[in-house]
PDB file of C-alpha atoms in Angstrom:
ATOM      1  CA  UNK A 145      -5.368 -17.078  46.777  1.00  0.00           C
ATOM      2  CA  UNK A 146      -6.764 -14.176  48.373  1.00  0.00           C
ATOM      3  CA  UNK A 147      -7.951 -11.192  45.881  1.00  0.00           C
ATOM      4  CA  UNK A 148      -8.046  -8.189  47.879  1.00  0.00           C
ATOM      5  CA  UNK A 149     -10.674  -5.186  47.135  1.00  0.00           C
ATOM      6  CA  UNK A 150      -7.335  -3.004  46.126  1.00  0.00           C
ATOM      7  CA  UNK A 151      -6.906  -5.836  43.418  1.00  0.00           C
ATOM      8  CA  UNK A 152     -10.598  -6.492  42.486  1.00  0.00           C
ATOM      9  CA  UNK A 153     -11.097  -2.436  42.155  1.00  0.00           C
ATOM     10  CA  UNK A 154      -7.661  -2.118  39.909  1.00  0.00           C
ATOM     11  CA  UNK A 155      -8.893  -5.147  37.334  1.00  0.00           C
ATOM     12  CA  UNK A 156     -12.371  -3.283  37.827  1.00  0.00           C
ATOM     13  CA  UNK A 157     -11.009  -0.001  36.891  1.00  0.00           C
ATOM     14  CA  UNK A 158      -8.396  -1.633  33.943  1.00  0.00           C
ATOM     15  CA  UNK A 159     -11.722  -3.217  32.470  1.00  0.00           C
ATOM     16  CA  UNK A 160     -13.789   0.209  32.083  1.00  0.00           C
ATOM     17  CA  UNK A 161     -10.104   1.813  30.478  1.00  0.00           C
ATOM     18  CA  UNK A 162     -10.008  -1.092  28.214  1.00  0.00           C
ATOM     19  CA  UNK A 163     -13.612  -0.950  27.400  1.00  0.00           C
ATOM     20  CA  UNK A 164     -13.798   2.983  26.688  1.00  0.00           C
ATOM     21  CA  UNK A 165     -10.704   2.453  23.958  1.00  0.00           C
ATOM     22  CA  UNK A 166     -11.191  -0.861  22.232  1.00  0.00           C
ATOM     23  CA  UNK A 167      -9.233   0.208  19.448  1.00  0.00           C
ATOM     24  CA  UNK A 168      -6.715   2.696  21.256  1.00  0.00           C
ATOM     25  CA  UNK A 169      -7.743   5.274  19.293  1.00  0.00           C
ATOM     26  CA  UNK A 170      -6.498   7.747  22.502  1.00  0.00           C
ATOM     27  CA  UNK A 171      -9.940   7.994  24.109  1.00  0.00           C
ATOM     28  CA  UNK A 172      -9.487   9.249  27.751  1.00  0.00           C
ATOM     29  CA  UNK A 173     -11.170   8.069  30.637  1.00  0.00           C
ATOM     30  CA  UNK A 174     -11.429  10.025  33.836  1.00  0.00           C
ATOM     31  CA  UNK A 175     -11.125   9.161  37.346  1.00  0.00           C
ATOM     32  CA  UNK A 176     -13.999  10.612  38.666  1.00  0.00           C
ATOM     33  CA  UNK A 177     -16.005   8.320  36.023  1.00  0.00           C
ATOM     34  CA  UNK A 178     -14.528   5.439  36.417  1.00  0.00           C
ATOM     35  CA  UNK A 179     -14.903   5.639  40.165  1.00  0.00           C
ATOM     36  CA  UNK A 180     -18.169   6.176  39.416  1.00  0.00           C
ATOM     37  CA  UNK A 181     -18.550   3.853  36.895  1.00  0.00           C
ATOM     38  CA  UNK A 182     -17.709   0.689  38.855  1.00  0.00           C
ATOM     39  CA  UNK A 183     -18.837   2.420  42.138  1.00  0.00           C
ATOM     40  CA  UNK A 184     -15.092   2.520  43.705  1.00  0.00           C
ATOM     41  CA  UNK A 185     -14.468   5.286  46.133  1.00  0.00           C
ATOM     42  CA  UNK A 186     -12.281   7.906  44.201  1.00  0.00           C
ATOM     43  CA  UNK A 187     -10.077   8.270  46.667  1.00  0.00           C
ATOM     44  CA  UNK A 188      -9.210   4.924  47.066  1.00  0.00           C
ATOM     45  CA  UNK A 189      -9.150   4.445  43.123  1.00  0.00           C
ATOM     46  CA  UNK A 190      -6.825   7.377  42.924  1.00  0.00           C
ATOM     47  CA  UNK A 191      -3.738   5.665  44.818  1.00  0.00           C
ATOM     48  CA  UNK A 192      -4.480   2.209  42.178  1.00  0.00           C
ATOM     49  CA  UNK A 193      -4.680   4.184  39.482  1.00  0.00           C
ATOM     50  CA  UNK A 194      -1.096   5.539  40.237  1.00  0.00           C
ATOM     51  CA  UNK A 195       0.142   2.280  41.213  1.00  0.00           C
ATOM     52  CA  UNK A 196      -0.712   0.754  37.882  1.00  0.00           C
ATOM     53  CA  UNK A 197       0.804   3.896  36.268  1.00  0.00           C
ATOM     54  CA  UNK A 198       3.931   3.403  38.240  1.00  0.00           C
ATOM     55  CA  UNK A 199       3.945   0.031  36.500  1.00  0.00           C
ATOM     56  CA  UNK A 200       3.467   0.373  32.859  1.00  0.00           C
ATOM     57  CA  UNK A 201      -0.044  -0.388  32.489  1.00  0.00           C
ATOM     58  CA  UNK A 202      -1.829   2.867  32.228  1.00  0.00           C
ATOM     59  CA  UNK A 203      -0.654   6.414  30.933  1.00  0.00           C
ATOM     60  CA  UNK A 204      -2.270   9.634  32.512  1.00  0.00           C
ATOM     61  CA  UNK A 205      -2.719  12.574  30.471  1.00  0.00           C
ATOM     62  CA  UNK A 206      -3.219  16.102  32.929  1.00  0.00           C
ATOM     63  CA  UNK A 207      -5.534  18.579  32.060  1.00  0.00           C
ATOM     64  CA  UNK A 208      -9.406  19.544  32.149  1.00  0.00           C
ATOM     65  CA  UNK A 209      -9.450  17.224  29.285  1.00  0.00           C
ATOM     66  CA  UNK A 210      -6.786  14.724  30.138  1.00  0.00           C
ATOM     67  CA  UNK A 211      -7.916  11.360  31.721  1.00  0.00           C
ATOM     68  CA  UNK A 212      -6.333   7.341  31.610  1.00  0.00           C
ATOM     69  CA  UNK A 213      -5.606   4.980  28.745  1.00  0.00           C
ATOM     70  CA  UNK A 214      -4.261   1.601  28.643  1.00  0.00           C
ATOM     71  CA  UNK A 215      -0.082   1.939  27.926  1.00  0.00           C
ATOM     72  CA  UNK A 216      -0.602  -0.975  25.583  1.00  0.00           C
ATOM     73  CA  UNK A 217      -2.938  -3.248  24.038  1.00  0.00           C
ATOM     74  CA  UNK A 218      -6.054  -4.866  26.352  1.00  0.00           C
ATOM     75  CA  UNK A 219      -4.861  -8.060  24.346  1.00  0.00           C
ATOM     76  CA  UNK A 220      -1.100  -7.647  25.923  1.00  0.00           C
ATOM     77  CA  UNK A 221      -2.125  -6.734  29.395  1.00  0.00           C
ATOM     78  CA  UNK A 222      -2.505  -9.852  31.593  1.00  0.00           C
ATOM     79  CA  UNK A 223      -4.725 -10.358  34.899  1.00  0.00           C
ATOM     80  CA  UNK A 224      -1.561 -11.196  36.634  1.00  0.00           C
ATOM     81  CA  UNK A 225       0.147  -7.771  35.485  1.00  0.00           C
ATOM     82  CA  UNK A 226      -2.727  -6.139  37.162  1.00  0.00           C
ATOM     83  CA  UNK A 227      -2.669  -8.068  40.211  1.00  0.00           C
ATOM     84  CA  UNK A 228       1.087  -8.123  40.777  1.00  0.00           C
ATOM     85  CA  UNK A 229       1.141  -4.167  39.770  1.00  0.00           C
ATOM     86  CA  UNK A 230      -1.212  -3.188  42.876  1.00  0.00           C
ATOM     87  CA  UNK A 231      -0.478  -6.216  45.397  1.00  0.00           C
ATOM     88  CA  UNK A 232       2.968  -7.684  44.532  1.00  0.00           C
ATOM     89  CA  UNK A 233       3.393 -11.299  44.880  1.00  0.00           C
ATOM     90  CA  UNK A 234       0.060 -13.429  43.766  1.00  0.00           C
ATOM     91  CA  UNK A 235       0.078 -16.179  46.502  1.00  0.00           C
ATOM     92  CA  UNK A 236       1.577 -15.501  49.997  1.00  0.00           C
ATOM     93  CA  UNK A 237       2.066 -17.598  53.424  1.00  0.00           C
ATOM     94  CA  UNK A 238       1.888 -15.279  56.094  1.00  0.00           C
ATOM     95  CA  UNK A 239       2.695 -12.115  54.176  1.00  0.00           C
ATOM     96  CA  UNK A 240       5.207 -13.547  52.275  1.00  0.00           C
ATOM     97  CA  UNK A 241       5.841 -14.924  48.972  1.00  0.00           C
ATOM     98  CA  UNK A 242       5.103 -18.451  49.121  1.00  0.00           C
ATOM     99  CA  UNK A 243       8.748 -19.112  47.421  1.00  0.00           C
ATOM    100  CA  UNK A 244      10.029 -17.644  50.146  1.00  0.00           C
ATOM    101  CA  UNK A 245       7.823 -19.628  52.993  1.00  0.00           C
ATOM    102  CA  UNK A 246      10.310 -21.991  55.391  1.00  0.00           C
ATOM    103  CA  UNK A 247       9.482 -25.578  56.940  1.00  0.00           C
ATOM    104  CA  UNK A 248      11.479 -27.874  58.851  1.00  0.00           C
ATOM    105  CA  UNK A 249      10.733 -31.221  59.828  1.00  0.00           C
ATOM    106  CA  UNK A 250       7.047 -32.820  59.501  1.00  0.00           C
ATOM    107  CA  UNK A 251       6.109 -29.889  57.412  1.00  0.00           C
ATOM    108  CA  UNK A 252       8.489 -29.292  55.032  1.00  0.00           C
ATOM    109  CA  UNK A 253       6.405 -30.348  52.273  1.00  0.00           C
ATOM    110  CA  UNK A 254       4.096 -27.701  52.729  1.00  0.00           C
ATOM    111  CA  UNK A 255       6.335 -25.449  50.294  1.00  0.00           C
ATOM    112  CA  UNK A 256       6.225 -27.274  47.299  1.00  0.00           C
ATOM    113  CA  UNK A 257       2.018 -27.344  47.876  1.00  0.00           C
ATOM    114  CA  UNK A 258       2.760 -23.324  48.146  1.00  0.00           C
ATOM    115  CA  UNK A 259       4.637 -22.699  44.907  1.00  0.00           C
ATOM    116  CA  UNK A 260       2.047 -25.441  43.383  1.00  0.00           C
ATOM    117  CA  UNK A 261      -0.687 -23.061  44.092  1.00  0.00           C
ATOM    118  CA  UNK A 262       0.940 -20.189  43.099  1.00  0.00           C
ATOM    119  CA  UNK A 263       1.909 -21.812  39.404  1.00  0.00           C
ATOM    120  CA  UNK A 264      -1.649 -22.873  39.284  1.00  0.00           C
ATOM    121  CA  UNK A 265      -2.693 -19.183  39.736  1.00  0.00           C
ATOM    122  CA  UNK A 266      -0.156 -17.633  37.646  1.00  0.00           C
ATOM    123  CA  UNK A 267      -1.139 -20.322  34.901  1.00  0.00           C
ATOM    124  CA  UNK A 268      -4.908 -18.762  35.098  1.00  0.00           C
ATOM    125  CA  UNK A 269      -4.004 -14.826  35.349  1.00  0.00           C
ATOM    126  CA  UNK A 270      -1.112 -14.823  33.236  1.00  0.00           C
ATOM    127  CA  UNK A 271      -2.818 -16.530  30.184  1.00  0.00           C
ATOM    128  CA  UNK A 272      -6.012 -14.131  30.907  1.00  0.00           C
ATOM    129  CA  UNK A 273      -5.861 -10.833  29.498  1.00  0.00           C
ATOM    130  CA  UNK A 274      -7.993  -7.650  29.705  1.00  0.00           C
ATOM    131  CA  UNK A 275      -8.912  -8.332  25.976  1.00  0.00           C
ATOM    132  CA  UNK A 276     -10.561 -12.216  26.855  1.00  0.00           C
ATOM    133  CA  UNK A 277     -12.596 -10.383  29.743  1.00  0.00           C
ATOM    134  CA  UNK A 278     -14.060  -8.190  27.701  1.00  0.00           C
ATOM    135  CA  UNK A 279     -14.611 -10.773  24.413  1.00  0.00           C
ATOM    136  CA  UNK A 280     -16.756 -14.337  25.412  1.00  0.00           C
ATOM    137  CA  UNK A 281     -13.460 -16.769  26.161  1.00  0.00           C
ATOM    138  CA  UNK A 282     -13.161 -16.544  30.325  1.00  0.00           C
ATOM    139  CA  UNK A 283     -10.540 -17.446  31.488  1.00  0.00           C
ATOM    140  CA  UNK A 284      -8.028 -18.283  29.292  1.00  0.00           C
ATOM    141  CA  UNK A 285      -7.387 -22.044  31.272  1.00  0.00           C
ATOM    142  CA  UNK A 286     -10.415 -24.470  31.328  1.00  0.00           C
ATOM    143  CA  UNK A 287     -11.225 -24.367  35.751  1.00  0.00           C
ATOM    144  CA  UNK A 288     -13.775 -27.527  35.279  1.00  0.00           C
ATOM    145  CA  UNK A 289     -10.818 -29.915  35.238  1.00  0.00           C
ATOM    146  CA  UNK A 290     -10.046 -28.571  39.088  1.00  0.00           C
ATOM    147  CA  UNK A 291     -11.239 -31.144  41.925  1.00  0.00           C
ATOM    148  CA  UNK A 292     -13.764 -28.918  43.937  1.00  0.00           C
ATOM    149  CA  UNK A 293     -14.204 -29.774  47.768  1.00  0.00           C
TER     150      UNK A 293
END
């Protein structure tokens, strides 16, 4: 799995939203501070933050006083909802969805290790949520069972 800087900076910037409103009490965060915050370049945070708005996860209030919250719960927003809201799929083969990567012959195998590393991911992100981030249980899915090489 590759985790572009789009995707790091959008989980970066859903963290500091999450972390401002703990309780959802309506507390605003700008985009100015938040770029600032988790030292992402504004203009660059400005096209996430609309992507992410696009897809449920924030609302944006205009205004000298208007700012970002979460749409929902931290507890309810997943990893994976962040990642697929600013970079689609989570695991790709040569810029495509690795359900939708082709073999023939000798290699034809090499799908079902594709869509065995993207349930593997999904597992992970999906079950992590903005809410375990920002509490003491990371991630959600013990990673010490995994065979490092």
């Amino acid at each position: 799995m590759y985790v572009s800087a789009r995707s790091d900076y959008a989980l970066q910037a859903m963290l500091a939203v999450a972390a401002a409103d703990p309780v959802g009490g309506g507390g605003l965060v700008k985009a100015a501070a938040l770029a600032g915050r988790q030292d992402i370049p504004l203009s660059f945070l400005q096209g996430i933050l609309v992507d992410l708005r696009r897809s449920g996860l924030l609302h944006s209030h205009r205004g000298t006083d208007g700012g970002y919250t979460l749409a929902r719960p931290a507890a309810e927003i997943s990893v994976g909802d962040v990642l697929r809201a600013v970079g689609g799929s989570l695991t790709t083969v040569r810029g495509l969805p690795a359900d939708q990567a082709g073999y023939r012959g000798a290699a034809t195998g090499l799908r079902d290790v594709w869509l065995a590393v993207h349930g593997a991911v999904a597992l992970v992100v999906d079950r992590t949520t903005l809410a375990d981030l920002l509490g003491t249980q990371h991630p959600a899915v013990d990673t010490r069972q995994a065979p490092t090489r």
